[in-house]
Short mmCIF file of C-alpha atoms in Angstrom, two decimals:
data_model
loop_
_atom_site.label_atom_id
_atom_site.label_comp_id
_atom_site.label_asym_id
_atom_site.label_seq_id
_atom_site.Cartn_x
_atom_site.Cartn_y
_atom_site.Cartn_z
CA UNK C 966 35.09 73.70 93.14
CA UNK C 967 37.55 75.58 95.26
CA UNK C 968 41.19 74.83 95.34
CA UNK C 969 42.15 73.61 98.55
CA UNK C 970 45.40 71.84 99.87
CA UNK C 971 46.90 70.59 102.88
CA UNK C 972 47.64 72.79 106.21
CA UNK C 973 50.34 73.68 108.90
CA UNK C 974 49.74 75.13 111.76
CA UNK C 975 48.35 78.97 112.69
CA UNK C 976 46.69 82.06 112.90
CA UNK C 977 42.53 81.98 112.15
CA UNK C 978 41.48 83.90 108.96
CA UNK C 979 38.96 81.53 107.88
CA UNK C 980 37.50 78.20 109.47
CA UNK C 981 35.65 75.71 108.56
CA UNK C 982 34.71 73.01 111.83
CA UNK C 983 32.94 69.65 110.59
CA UNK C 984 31.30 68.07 113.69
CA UNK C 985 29.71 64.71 113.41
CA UNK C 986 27.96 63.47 116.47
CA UNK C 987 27.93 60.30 117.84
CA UNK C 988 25.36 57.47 116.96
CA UNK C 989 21.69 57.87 118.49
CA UNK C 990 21.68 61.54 117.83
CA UNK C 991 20.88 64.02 115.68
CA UNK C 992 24.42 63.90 112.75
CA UNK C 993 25.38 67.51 113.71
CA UNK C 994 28.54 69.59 111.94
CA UNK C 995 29.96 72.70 112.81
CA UNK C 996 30.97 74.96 110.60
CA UNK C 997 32.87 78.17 111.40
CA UNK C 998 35.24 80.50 109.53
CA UNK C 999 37.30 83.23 110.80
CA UNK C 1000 39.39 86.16 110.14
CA UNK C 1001 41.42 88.09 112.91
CA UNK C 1002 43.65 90.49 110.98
CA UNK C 1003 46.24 88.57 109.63
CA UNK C 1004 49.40 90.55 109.29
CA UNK C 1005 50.82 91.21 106.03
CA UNK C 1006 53.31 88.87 105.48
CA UNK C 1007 50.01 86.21 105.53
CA UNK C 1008 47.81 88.35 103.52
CA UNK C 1009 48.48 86.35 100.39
CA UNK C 1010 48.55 82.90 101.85
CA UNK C 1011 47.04 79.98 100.40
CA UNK C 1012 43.17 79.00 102.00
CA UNK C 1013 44.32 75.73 103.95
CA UNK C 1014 42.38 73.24 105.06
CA UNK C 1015 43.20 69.98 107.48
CA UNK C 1016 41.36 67.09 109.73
CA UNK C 1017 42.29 68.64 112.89
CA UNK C 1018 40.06 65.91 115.09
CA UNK C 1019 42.81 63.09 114.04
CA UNK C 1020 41.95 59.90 111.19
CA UNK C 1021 40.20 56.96 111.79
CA UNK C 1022 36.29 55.87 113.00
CA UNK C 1023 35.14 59.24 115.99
CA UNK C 1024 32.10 60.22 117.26
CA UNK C 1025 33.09 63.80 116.17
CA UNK C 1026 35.33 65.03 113.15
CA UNK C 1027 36.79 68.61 113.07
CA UNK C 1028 37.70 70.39 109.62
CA UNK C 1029 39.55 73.67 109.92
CA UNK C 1030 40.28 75.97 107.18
CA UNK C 1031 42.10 78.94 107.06
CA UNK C 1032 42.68 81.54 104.04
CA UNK C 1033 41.50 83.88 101.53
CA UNK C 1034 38.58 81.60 100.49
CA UNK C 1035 36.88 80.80 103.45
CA UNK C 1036 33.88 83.09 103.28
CA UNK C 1037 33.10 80.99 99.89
CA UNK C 1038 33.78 78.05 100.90
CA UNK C 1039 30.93 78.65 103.79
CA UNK C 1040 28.40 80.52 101.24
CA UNK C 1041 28.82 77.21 99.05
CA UNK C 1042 28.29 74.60 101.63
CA UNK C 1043 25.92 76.35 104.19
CA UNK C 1044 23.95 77.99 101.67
CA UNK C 1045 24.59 81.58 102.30
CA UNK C 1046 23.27 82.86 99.09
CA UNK C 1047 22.81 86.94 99.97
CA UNK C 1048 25.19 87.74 103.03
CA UNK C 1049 27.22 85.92 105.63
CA UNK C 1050 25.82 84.62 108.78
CA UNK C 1051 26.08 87.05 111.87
CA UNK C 1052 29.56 86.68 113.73
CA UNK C 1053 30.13 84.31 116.03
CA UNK C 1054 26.47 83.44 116.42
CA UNK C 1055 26.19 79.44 115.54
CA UNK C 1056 23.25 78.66 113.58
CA UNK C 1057 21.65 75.65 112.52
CA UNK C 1058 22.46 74.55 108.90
CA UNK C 1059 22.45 71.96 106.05
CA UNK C 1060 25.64 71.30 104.50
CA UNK C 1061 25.77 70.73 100.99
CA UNK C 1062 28.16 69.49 98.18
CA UNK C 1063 28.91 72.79 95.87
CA UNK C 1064 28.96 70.76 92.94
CA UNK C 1065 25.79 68.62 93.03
CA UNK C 1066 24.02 70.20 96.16
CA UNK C 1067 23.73 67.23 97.71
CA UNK C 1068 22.75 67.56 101.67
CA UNK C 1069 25.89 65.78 102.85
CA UNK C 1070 24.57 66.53 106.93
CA UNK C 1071 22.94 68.95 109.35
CA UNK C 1072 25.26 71.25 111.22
CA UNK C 1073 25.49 74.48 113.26
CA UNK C 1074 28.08 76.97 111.32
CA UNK C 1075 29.25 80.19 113.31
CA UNK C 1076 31.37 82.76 111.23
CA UNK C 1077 34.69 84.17 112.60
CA UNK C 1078 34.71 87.82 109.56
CA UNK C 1079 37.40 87.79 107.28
CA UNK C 1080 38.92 86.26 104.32
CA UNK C 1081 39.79 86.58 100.53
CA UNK C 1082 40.29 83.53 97.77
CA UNK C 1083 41.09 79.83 96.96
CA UNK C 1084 41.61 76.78 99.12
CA UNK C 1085 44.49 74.28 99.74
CA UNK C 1086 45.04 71.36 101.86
CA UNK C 1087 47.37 72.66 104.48
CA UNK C 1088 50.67 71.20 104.69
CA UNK C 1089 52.08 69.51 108.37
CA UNK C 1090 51.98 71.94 111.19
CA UNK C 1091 50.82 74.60 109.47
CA UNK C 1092 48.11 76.25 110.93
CA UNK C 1093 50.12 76.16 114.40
CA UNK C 1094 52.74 77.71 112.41
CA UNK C 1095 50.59 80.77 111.49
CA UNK C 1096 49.52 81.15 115.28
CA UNK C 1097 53.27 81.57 115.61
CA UNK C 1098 53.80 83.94 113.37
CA UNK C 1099 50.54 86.14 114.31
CA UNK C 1100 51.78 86.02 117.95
CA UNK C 1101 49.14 83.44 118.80
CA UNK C 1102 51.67 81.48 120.53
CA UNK C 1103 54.82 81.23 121.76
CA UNK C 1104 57.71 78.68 120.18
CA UNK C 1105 57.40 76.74 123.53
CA UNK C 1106 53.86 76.96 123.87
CA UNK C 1107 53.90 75.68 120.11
CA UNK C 1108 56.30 72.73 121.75
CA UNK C 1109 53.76 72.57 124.53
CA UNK C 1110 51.21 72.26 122.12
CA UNK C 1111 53.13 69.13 120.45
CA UNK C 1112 53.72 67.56 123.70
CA UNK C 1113 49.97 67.71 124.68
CA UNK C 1114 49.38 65.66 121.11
CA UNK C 1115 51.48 62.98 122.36
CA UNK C 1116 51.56 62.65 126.11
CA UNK C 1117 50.91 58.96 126.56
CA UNK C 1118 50.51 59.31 130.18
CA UNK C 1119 48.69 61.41 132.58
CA UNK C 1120 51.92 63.42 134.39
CA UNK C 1121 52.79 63.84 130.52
CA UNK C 1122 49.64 65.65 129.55
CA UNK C 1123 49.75 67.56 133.08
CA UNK C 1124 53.70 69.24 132.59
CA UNK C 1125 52.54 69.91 128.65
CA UNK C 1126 49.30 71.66 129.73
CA UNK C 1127 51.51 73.68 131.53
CA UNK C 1128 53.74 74.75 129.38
CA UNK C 1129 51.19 75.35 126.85
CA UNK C 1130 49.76 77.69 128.85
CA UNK C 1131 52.68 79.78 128.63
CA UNK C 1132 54.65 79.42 131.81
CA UNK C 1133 57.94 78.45 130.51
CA UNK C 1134 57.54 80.96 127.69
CA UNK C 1135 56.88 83.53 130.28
CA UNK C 1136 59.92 82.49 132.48
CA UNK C 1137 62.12 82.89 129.43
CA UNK C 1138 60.78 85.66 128.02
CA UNK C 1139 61.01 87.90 131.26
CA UNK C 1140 64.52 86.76 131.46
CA UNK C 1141 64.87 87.99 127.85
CA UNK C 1142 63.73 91.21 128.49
CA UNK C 1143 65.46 92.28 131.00
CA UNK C 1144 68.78 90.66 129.32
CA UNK C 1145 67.59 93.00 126.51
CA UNK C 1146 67.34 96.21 128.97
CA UNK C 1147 70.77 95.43 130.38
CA UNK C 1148 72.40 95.30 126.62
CA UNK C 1149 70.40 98.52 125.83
CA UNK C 1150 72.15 100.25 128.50
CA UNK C 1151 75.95 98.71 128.30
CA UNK C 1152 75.50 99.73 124.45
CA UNK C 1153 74.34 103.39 125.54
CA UNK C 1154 77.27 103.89 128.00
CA UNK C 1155 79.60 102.75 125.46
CA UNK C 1156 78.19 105.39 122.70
CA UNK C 1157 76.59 107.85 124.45
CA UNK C 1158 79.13 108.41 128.03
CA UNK C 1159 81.56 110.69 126.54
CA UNK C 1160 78.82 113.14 125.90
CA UNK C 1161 77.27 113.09 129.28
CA UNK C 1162 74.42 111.88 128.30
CA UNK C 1163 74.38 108.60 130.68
CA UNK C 1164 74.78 108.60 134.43
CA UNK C 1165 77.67 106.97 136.05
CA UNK C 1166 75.58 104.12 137.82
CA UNK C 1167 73.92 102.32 134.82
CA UNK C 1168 77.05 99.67 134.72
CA UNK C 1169 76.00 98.88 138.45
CA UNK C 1170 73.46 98.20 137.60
CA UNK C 1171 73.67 96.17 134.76
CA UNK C 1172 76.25 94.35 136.94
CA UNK C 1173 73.66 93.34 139.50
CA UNK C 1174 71.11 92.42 136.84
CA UNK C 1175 73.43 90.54 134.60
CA UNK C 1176 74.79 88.38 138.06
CA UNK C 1177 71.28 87.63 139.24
CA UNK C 1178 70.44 86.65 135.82
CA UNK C 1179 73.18 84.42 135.63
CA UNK C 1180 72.64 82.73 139.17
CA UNK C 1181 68.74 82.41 138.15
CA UNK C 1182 69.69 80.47 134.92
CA UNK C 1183 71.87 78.10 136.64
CA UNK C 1184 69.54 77.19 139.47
CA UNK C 1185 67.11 76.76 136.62
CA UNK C 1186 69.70 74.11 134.74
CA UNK C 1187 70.26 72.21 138.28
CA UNK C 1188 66.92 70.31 137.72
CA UNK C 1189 68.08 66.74 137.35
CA UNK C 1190 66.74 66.98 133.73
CA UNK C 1191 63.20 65.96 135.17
CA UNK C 1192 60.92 68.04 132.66
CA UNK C 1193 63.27 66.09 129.58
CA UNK C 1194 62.84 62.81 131.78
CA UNK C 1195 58.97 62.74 132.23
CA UNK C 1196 58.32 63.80 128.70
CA UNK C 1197 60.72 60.73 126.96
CA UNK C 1198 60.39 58.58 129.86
CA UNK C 1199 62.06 57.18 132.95
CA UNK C 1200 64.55 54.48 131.71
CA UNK C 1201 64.43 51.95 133.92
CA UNK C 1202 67.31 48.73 133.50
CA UNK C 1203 66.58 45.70 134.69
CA UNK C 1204 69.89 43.97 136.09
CA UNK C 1205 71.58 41.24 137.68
CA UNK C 1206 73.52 37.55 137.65
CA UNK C 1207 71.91 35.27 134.96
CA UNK C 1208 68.69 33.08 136.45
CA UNK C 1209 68.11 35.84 139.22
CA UNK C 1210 64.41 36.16 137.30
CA UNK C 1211 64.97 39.38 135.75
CA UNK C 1212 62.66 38.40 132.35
CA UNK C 1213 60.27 37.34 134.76
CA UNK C 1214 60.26 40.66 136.82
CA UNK C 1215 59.71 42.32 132.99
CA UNK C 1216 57.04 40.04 132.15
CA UNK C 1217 55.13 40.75 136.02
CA UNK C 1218 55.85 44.86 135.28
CA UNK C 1219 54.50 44.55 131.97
CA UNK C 1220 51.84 42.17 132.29
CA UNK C 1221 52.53 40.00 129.30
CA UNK C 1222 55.29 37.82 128.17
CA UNK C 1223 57.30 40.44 126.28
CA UNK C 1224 60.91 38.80 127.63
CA UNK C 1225 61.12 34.52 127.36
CA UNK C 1226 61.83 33.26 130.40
CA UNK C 1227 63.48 29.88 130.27
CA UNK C 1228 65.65 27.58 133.58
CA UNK C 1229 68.84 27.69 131.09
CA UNK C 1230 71.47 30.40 132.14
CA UNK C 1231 71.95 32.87 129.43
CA UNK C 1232 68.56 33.00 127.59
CA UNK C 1233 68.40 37.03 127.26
CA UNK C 1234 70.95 38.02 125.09
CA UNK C 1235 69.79 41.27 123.68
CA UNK C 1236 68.01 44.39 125.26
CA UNK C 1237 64.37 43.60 125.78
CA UNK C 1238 62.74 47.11 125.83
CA UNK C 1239 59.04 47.97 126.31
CA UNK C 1240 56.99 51.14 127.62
CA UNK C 1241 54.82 51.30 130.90
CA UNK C 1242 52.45 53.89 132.01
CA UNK C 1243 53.59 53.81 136.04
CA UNK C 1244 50.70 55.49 138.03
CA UNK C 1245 50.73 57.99 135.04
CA UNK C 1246 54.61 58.47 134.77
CA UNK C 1247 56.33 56.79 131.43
CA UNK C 1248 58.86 54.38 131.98
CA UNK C 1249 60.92 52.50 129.38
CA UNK C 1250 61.91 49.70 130.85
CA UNK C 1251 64.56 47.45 129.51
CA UNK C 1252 65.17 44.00 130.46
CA UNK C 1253 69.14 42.67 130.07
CA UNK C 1254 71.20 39.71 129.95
CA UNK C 1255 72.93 38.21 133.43
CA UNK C 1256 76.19 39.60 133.83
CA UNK C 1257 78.79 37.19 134.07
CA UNK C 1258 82.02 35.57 132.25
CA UNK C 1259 81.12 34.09 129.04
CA UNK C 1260 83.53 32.29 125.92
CA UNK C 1261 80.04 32.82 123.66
CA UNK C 1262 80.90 35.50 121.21
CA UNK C 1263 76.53 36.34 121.52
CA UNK C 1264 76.33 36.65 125.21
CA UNK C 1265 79.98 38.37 125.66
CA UNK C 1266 78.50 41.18 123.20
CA UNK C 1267 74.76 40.77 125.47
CA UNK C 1268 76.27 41.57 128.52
CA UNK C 1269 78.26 44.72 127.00
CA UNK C 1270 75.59 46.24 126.05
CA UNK C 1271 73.56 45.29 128.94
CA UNK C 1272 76.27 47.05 131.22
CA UNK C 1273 76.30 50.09 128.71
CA UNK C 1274 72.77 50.42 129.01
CA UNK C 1275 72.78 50.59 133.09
CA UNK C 1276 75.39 53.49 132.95
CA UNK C 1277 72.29 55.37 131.27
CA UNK C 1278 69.64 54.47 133.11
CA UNK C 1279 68.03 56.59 135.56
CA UNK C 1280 67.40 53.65 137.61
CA UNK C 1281 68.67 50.04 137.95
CA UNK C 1282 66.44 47.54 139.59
CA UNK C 1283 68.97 44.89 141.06
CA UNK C 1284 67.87 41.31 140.65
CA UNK C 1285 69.26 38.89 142.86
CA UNK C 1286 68.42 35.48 143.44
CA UNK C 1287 67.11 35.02 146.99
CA UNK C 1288 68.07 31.62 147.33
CA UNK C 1289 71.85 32.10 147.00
CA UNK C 1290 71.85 34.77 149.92
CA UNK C 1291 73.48 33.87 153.28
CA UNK C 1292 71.25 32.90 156.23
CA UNK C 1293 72.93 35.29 158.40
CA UNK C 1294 71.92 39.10 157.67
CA UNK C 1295 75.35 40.31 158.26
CA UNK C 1296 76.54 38.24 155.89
CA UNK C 1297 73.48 38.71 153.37
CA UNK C 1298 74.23 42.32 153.45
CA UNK C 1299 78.40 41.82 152.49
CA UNK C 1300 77.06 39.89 150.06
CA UNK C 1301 74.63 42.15 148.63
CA UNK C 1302 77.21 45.05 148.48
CA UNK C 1303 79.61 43.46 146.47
CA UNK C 1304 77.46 42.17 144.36
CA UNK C 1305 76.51 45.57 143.55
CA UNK C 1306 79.64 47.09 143.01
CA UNK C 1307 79.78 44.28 140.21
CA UNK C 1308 76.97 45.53 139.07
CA UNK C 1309 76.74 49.67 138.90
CA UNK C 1310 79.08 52.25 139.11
CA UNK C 1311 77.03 53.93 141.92
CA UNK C 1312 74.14 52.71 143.93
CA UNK C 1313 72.23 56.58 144.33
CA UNK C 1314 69.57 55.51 141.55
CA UNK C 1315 69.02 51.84 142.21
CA UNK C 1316 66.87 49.41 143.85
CA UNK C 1317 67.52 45.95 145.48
CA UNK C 1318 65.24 43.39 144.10
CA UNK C 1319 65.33 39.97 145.55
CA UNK C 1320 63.48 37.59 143.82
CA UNK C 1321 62.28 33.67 144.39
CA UNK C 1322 61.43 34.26 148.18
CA UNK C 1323 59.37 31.75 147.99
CA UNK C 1324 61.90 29.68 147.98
CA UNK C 1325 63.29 30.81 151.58
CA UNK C 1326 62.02 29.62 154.82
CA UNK C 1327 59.33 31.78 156.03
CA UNK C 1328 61.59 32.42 159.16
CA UNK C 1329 64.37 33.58 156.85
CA UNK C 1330 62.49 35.74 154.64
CA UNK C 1331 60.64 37.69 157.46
CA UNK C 1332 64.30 38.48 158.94
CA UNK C 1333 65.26 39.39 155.57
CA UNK C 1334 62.49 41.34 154.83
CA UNK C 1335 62.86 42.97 158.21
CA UNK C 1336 66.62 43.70 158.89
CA UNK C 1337 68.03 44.42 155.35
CA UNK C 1338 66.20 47.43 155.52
CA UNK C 1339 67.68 49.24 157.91
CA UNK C 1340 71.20 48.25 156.97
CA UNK C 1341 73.91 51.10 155.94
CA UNK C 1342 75.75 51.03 152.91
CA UNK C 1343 72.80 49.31 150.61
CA UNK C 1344 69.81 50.38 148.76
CA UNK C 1345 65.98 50.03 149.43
CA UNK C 1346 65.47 46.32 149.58
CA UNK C 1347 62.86 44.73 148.28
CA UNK C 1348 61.49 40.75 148.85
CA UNK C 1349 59.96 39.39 145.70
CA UNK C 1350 58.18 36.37 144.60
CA UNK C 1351 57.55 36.60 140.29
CA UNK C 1352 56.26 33.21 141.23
CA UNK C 1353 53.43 33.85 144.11
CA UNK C 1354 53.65 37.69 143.34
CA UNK C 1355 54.66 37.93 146.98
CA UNK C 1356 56.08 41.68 147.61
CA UNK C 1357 54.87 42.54 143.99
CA UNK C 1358 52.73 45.02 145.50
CA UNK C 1359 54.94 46.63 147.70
CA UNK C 1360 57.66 46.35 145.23
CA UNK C 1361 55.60 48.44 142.52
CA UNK C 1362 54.75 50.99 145.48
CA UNK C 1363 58.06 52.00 146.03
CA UNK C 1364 59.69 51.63 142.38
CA UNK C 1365 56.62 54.38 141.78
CA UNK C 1366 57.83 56.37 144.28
CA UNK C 1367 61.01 56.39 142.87
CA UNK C 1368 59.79 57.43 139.12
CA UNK C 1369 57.85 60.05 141.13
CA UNK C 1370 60.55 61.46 142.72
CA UNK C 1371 62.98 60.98 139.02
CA UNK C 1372 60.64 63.38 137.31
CA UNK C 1373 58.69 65.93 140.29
CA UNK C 1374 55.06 67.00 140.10
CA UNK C 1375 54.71 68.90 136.94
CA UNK C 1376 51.96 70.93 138.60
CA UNK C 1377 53.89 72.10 141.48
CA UNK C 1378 57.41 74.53 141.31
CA UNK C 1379 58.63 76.38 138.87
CA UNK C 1380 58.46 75.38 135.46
CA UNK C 1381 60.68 72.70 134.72
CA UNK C 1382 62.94 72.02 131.07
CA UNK C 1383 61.38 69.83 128.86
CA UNK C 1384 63.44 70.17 125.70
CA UNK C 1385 67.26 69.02 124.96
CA UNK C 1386 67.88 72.11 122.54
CA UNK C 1387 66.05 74.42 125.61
CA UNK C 1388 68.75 73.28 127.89
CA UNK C 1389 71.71 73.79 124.94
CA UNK C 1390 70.62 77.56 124.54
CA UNK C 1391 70.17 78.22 128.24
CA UNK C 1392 73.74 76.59 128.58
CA UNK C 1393 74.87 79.03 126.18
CA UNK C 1394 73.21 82.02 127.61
CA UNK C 1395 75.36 81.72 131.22
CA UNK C 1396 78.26 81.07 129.30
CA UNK C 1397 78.02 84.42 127.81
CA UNK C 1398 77.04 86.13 130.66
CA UNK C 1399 79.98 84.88 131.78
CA UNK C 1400 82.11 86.08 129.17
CA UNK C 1401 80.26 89.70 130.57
CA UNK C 1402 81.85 88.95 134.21
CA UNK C 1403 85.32 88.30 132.79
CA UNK C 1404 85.57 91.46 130.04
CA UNK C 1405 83.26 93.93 132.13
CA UNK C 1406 86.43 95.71 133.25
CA UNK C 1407 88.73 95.06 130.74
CA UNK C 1408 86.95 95.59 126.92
CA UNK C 1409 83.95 96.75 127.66
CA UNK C 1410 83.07 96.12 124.28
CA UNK C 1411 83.52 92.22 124.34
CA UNK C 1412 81.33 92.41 127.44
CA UNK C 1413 78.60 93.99 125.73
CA UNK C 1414 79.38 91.27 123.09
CA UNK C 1415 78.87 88.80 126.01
CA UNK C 1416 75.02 89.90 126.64
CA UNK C 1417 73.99 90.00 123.14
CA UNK C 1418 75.00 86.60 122.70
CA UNK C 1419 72.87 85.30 125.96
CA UNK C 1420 69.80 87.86 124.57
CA UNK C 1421 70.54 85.81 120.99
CA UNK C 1422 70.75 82.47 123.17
CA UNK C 1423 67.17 83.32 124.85
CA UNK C 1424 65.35 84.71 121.94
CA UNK C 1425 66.11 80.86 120.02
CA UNK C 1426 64.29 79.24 122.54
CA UNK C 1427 61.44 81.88 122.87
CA UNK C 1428 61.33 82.04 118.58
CA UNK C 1429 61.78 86.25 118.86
CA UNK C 1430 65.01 88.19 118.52
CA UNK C 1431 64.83 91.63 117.19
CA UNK C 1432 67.77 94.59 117.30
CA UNK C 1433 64.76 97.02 117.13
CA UNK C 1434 63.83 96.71 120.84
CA UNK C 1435 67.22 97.30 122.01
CA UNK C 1436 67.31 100.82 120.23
CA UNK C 1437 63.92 101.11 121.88
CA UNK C 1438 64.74 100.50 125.53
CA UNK C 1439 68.07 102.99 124.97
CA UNK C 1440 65.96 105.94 123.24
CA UNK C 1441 63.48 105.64 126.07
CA UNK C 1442 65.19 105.15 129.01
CA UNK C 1443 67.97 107.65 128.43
CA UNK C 1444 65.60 109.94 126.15
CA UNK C 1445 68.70 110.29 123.63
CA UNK C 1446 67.87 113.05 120.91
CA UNK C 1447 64.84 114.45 122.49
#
C-alpha cells in the first residue's frame, strides 16, 4: 500500500478525517483531504498521517493526513475510481482496505484539491509545525494551541483560547512592526542624511516611538506573572506549628487522604504535594512539616525545606491551633502576629487559618470569629473546624477569591504573559531600547544597534525576523532611488 509515517504539526495539503460515531448510530467516518498551496520549501514533504482525536476507547476518531499522496490515498479507500469527489462537498461513502477491499465502515469524505505522492506517519507536532511555516499560525498561537491540549481547568482553557486566537501574537507583533519602522528610519538617517535625502524630524520621531514602546513593554511585564501563574498553577503552602491540623486541612481541600494525619508531633516530614481544580483555577497545593526546633536529623531537613518552599509560594495558608490562642482578642491578635513573623517573611500573600474551633467555647469562637477580623496588622482570618467542617465553607470562599485575584480573569484586559521564555525576550527587548535612550546622542550607530536587538528580541517570541522588511519600510517611506 502507500507509505505512510508519523506527523508534526501544519499546513493542509492533503487530509484524511476518520469519524466513528458513537454506539446506537449509524458507524459514520469522515474522510477529507486537502491542498492549499503549500509553499515551496513543503512541496517535497513526506504525506503524513496522525490520530489527531487522541488514543484510547471515543465515540469519534479523527485521522489527518497531509502530503503528496493524499488524493490516492482517498481514491483507494473511498473508491474514487475515475475522478475526485467535488471540493469541499461531503459525500456519503464506504471505506475500504486497498489491499483486500474489505468495507472497513461507512463515512462521509469531503476533498480539500491538492496533493502529489507517498504517505508517512507524521512525526510529534508536525502538522502544527507546517501551519507555522505556511503562516497558518503564529509561534504563540502554536503555544496557545499547546496550552488548549492541556488546560486541566476551566480559567486554563479560557486564557489559552485566547491566545490561540491570536491576541498576544497580535500585541507583539504590532509592537514588532513598528520597532521595525523605527530601525528602518534610524538606519536611513544614518546612510542616507548626508545626501539630503531624509528630513531632519525622523529621529523625533523615532524618539517618541521608541519611548512609548519602551513604557508599553514595561507596563506589560508589571503583571504579577498571572498569565505564567494560571497556566502552571497557583502554589499554595500549607504552614504552621506541628499538630495545628495542617494534613488535615490538605486532606478536607483535597477530598481524600493524600497527607497521614496522626496525634504525634512531627508526622509530615516531607512535602506532600497534590493538584486541585479551585472553581476552575489550578492550584498545587503542598502540605509541610510543623516548624519548630528539632535534634532529628529527618525533621531538621523537613522543616528546611518546608520553609524554602513558603518563600515560593504565591500563598501561605497559616495553620494555627485554635486552642492555644489567648481568650482575650488583644492578646489573640499579639499572638497571632508573632507567630507569623516566625512563619513568613511577609504576610501580603497569606491567609490566617485557625483550626480545631470546635474545641473553643462557642462564646469564644463567635468573638474570635468576629473581632480578629477587623484587627490591623494581620491577615484575613479564618475559623476552622477539619473536624465538624465548621468555616470550611467560608474558608474555601475566600481562599478562591484569593487564587482569583493571584491569576485575573483571562477573558477580561489585555492579554496577559503566559510563557517564562515570553517574559525573557520582552525583558531583553526594553533593555535594548534602553541601550537606544543612552547612545541616541552619543553613537548613533550603537543606538541603532539598540533597536535591532529589541526588533531581534520580539521577532523570537512572534517566530518571524526578517532584514528584508526593514529595507522595505526605508525604500518606501523615504522613496530612496526612485
Amino acid at each position: 500500500m502507500l507509505p505512510l509515517r508519523p506527523v508534526c504539526g501544519g499546513i493542509w495539503r492533503a487530509a484524511v478525517h476518520t469519524v466513528r460515531m458513537s454506539r446506537g448510530a449509524p458507524p459514520y467516518r469522515l474522510f477529507s483531504s486537502t491542498c492549499d498551496g503549500a509553499p515551496a520549501a513543503l512541496a517535497d514533504a513526506d504525506t503524513i498521517f496522525a490520530l489527531s482525536s487522541g488514543h484510547g476507547r471515543c465515540g469519534v476518531a479523527v485521522v489527518r493526513v497531509s502530503g503528496p499522496a493524499s488524493a490516492t490515498a482517498l481514491r483507494c479507500m473511498a473508491g474514487f475510481t475515475q475522478r475526485l469527489p467535488p471540493p469541499r462537498t461531503a459525500l456519503l461513502r464506504s471505506i475500504t482496505d486497498p489491499r483486500s477491499t474489505e468495507v472497513l465502515d461507512r463515512g462521509l469524505v469531503l476533498w480539500f484539491p491538492g496533493s502529489v505522492p507517498g504517505l508517512r506517519p507524521a512525526e510529534a507536532g508536525e502538522f502544527t509545525r507546517r501551519a507555522f511555516q505556511a503562516g497558518k499560525l503564529g509561534l504563540t498561537e502554536v503555544e496557545g494551541l499547546g496550552d488548549l491540549i492541556h488546560a486541566e481547568t476551566e480559567a486554563q482553557r479560557r486564557q489559552a483560547l485566547r491566545q490561540m486566537s491570536g491576541e498576544l501574537g497580535r500585541l507583539y507583533q504590532d509592537w514588532s512592526d513598528r520597532l521595525k519602522r523605527c530601525l528602518a528610519h534610524v538606519e536611513a538617517f544614518i546612510d542616507f542624511s548626508e545626501d539630503e535625502l531624509i528630513e531632519d524630524g525622523v529621529l523625533n520621531r523615532v524618539d517618541v516611538s521608541v519611548s512609548d514602546l519602551q513604557a508599553e513593554i514595561e507596563r506589560h511585564l508589571k503583571d504579577e506573572r498571572r498569565g505564567e501563574r494560571l497556566r502552571s498553577g497557583v502554589q499554595v503552602v500549607i504552614a504552621g506549628a506541628t499538630n495545628a491540623g495542617k494534613s488535615s486541612l490538605l486532606n478536607k481541600l483535597c477530598q481524600r487522604p493524600a497527607a497521614i494525619v496522626s496525634p504525634i508531633a512531627g508526622t509530615t516530614r516531607d512535602v506532600v504535594e497534590t493538584a486541585l481544580d479551585l472553581g476552575g483555577f489550578p492550584v498545587l497545593l503542598s502540605d509541610t512539616a510543623g516548624l519548630r526546633d528539632s535534634s532529628d536529623l529527618v525533621e531538621r531537613e523537613g522543616v528546611r525545606r518546608a520553609r524554602e518552599r513558603v518563600e515560593q509560594a504565591d500563598l501561605t495558608l497559616v495553620v494555627v491551633d485554635s486552642a492555644h490562642l489567648p481568650s482575650e482578642v488583644d492578646r489573640a491578635a499579639a499572638f497571632l502576629r508573632e507567630h507569623l513573623r516566625s512563619v513568613l517573611p511577609d504576610t501580603d500573600r497569606c491567609l490566617l487559618v485557625l483550626n480545631k474551633a470546635d474545641l473553643l467555647p462557642e462564646k469564644q469562637r463567635q468573638k474570635l470569629d468576629t473581632e480578629l477580623r477587623g484587627v490591623s496588622g494581620l491577615p484575613a482570618v479564618r475559623l476552622i473546624s477539619c473536624q465538624t467542617n465548621e468555616g470550611l465553607k467560608a474558608f474555601l470562599t475566600v481562599l478562591h477569591s484569593s487564587v482569583k485575584t493571584l491569576c485575573g480573569d483571562p477573558l477580561f484586559g489585555a492579554p496577559t504573559l503566559t510563557q517564562a521564555r515570553h517574559r525573557a525576550h520582552l525583558q531583553r527587548c526594553a533593555a535594548a531600547l534602553a541601550q537606544y535612550q543612552r547612545y541616541r546622542d552619543t553613537d548613533l550607530a550603537l543606538a541603532a544597534e539598540g533597536v535591532r536587538l529589541a526588533v531581534t528580541s520580539l521577532g523570537r517570541i512572534t517566530g518571524r525576523v526578517g532584514a528584508e522588511e526593514i529595507l522595505d519600510i526605508i525604500f518606501k517611506d523615504f522613496c530612496i532611488g526612485k
